[in-house]
GROMACS .gro file of C-alpha atoms in nm:
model
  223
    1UNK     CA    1   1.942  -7.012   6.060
    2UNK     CA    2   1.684  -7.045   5.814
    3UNK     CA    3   1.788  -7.210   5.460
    4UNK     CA    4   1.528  -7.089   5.185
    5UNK     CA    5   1.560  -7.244   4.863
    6UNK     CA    6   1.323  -7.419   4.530
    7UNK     CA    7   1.250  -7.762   4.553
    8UNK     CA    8   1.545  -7.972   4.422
    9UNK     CA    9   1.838  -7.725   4.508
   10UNK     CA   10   1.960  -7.946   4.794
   11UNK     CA   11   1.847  -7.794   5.099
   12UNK     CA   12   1.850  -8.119   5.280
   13UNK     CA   13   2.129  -8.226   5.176
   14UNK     CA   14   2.288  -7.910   5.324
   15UNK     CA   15   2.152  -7.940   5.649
   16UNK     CA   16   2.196  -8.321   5.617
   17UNK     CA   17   2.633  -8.236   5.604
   18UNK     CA   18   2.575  -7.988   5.857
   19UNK     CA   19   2.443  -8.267   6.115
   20UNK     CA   20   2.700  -8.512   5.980
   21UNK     CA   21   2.998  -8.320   5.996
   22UNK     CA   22   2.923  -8.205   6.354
   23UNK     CA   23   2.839  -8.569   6.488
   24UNK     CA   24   3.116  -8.750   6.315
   25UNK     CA   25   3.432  -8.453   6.328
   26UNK     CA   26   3.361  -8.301   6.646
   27UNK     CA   27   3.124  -8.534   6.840
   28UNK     CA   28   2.836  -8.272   6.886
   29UNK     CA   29   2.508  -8.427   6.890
   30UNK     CA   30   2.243  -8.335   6.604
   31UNK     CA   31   1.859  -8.402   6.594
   32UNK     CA   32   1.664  -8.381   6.246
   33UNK     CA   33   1.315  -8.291   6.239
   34UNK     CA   34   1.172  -8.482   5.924
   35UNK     CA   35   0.859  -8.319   5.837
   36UNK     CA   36   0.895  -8.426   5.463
   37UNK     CA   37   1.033  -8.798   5.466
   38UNK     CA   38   0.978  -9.092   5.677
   39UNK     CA   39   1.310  -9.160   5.866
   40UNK     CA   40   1.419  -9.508   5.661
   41UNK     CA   41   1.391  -9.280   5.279
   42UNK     CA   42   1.644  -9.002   5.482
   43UNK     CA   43   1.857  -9.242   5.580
   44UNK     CA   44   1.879  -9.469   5.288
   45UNK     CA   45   1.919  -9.145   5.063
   46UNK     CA   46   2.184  -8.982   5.295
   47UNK     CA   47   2.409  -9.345   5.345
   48UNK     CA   48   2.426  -9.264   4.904
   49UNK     CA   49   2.565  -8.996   4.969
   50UNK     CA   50   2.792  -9.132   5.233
   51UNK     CA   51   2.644  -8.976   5.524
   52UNK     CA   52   2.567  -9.283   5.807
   53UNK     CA   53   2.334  -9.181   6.006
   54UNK     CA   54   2.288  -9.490   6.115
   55UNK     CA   55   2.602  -9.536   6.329
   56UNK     CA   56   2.584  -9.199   6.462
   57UNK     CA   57   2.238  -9.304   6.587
   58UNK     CA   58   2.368  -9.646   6.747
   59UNK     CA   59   2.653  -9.412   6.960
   60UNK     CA   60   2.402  -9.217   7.070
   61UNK     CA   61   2.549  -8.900   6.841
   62UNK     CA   62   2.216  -8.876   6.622
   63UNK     CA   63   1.871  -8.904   6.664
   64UNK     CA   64   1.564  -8.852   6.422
   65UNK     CA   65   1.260  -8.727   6.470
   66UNK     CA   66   0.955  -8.811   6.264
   67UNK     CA   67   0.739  -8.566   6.212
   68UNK     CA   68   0.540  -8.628   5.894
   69UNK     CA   69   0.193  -8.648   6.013
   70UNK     CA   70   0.215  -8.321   6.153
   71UNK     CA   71   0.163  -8.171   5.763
   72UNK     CA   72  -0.050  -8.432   5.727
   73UNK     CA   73  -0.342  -8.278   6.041
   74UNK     CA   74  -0.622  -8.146   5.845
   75UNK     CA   75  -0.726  -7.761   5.819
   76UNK     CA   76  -1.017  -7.894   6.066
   77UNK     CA   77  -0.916  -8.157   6.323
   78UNK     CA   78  -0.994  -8.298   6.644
   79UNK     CA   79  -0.894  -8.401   7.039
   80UNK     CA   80  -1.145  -8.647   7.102
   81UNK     CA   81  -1.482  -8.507   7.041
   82UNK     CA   82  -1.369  -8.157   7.055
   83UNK     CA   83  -1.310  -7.954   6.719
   84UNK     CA   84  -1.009  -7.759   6.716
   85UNK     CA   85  -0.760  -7.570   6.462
   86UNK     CA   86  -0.580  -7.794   6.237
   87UNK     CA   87  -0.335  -7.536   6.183
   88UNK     CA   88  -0.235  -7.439   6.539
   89UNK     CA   89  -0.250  -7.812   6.653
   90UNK     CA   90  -0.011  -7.872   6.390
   91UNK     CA   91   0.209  -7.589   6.456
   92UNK     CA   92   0.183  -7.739   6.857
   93UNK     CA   93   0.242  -8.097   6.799
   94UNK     CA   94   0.561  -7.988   6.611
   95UNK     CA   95   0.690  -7.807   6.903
   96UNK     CA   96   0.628  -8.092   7.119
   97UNK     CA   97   0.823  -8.297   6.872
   98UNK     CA   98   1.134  -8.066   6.865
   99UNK     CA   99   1.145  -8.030   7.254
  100UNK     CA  100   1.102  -8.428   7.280
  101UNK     CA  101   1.404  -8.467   7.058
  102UNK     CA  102   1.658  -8.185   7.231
  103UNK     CA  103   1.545  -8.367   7.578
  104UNK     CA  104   1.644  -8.691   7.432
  105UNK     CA  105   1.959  -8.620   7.314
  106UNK     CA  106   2.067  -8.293   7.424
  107UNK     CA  107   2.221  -8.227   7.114
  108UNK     CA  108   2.432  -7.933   6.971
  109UNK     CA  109   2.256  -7.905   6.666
  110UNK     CA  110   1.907  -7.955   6.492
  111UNK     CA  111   1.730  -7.913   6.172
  112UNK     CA  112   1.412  -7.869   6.130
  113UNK     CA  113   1.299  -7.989   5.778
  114UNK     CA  114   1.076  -7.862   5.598
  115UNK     CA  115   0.806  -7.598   5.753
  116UNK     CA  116   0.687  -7.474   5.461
  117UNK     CA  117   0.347  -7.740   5.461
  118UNK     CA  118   0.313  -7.606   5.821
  119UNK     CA  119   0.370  -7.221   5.815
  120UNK     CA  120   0.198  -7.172   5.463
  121UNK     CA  121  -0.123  -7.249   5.648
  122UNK     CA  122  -0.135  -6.956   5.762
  123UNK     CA  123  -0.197  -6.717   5.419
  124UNK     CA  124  -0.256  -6.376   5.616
  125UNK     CA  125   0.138  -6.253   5.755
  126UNK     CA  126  -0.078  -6.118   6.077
  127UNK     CA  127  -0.141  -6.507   6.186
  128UNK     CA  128   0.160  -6.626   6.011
  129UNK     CA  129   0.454  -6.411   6.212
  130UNK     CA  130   0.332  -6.523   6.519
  131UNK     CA  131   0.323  -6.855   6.431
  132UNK     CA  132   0.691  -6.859   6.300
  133UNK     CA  133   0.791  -6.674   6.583
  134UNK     CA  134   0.622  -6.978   6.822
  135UNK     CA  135   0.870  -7.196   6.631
  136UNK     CA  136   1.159  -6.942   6.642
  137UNK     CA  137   1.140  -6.891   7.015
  138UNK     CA  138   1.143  -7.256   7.112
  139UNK     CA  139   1.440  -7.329   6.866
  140UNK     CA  140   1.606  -7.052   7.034
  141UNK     CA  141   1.530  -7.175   7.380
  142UNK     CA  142   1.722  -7.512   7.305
  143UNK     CA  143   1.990  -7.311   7.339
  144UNK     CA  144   2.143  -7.489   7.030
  145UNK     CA  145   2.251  -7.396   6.695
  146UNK     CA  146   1.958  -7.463   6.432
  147UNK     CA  147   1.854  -7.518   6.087
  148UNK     CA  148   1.553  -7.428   5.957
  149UNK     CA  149   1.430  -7.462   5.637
  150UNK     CA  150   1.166  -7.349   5.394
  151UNK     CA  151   1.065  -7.334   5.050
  152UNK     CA  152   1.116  -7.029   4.850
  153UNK     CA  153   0.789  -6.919   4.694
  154UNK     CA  154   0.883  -6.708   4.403
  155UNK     CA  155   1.218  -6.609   4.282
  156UNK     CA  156   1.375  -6.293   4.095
  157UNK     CA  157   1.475  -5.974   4.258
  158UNK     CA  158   1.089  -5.844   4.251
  159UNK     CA  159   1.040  -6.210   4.521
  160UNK     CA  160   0.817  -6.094   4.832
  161UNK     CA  161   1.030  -6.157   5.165
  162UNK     CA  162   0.884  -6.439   5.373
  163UNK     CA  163   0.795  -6.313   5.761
  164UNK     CA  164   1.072  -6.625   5.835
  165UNK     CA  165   1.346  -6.401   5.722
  166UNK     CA  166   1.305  -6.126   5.954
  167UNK     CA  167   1.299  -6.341   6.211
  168UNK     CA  168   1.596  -6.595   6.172
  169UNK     CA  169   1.916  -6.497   6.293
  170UNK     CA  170   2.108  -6.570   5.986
  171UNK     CA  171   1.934  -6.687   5.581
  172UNK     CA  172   2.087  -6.885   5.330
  173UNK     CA  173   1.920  -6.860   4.982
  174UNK     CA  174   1.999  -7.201   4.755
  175UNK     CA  175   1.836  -7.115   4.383
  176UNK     CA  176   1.825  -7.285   4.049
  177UNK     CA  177   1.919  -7.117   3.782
  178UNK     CA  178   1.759  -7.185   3.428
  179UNK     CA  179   2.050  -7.384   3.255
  180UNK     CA  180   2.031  -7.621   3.536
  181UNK     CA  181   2.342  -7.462   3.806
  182UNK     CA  182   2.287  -7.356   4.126
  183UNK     CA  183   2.360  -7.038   4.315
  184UNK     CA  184   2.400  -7.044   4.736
  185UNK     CA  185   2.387  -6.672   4.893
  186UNK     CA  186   2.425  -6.567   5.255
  187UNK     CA  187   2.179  -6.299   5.269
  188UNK     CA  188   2.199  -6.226   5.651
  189UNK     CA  189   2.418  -6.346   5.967
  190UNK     CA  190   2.338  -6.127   6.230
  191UNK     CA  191   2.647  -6.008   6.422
  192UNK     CA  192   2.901  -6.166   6.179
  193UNK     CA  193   3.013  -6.030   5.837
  194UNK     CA  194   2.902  -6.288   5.588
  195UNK     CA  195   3.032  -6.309   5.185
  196UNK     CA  196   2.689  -6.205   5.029
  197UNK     CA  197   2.770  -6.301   4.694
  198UNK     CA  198   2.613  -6.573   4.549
  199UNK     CA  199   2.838  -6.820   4.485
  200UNK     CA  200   2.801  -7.165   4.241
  201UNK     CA  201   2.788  -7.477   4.433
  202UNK     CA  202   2.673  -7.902   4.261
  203UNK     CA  203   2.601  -8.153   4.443
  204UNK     CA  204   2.782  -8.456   4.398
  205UNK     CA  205   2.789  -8.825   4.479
  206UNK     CA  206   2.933  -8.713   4.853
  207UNK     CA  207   2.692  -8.456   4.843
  208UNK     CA  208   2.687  -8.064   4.823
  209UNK     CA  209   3.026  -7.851   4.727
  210UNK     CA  210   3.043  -7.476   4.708
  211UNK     CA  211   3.280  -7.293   4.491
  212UNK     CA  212   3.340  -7.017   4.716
  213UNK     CA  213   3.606  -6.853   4.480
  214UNK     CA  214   3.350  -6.875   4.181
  215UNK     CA  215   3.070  -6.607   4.133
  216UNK     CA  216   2.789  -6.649   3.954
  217UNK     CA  217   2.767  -6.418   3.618
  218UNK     CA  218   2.509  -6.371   3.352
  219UNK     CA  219   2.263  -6.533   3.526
  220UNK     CA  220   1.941  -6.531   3.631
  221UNK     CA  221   1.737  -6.713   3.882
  222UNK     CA  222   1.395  -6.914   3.746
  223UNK     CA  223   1.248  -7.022   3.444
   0.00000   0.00000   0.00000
């Protein structure tokens, strides 16, 4: 499931309940990928919002995996003497991490967050695909049910589709609009009939709540 969305409409948060609920309500494990925040910042900022992470990591229900250095492996990089891709080590050494974490857990669920610094990397869609798909397939191969998120690069109807969203299973676009709400939309769930209409959703000191009886009228997305 891939979760598109501007910066500041919550998209951790999201996937942040999603891990919580399944780990604390019906004991199925969850792994988060963290390629945007060092692991004590997510769990100080999610314990605000009364998600403890903590003791779902201490009974072995949770487990984080730190991945920021992989955004950080410059365009040009190397293994030992030998010069090699930044890019595609990058893309590689988060693989690794996301295997490492489903063999250490075994969990239900994971979230990979953010793989935006990662995937934009790759500027021409005939190196980018493939290099989604690389993440895509071994996601898929956990054999669990995963988050994925990205950041939305432009906004408005006339917004170019990201190669991500023709091959995720199901997308979720989060948007702000410009007096400051926010609109959630299931775009796509593959083999399920999904509401597609965006629908009004704050986030709160417990974290995010969608109005799924509300729609969203007179607005538009953007400044």
């Amino acid at each position: 499931m891939l979760i598109l969305g501007e910066p500041g409409t919550g998209k951790t948060i999201l996937c942040s309940q999603y891990l919580h609920w399944g780990a604390s309500q019906i004991e199925e494990k969850g792994v988060y990928v963290g390629l945007n925040e060092p692991k004590l910042r997510f769990m100080t900022e999610m314990n605000a919002l009364g998600m403890d992470f903590t003791r779902l990591e201490k009974d072995s229900r949770f487990a984080y995996v730190d991945a920021t250095e992989v955004r950080r492996i410059p365009e040009q990089a190397k293994v030992g003497r030998i010069p090699v891709g930044g890019r595609e080590l990058g893309l590689v050494n988060l693989i690794d991490l996301v295997q490492e974490g489903v063999d250490k857990l075994s969990p239900k669920r994971v979230v990979v967050d953010s793989i935006s610094d990662l995937v934009f990397r790759f500027p021409n869609i005939e190196e980018r695909r493939p290099a989604v798909l690389d993440i895509v397939e071994v996601l898929q191969s956990t054999g669990t049910t995963c988050l994925l998120t990205s950041e939305l690069p432009s906004t408005g109807v006339d917004r170019v589709l990201q190669p991500e969203e023709y091959l995720a299973e199901g997308v979720i676009l989060m948007r702000m609009l410009k007096d400051g709400a926010r609109s959630l939309q299931v775009l796509q769930m593959r083999g399920s009939k999904v509401d597609s209409i965006p629908r009004p959703y704050v986030i709160k000191d417990n974290g995010l709540e969608v109005y799924t009886t509300e729609e969203v009228y007179g607005q538009s997305a953007g400044k």
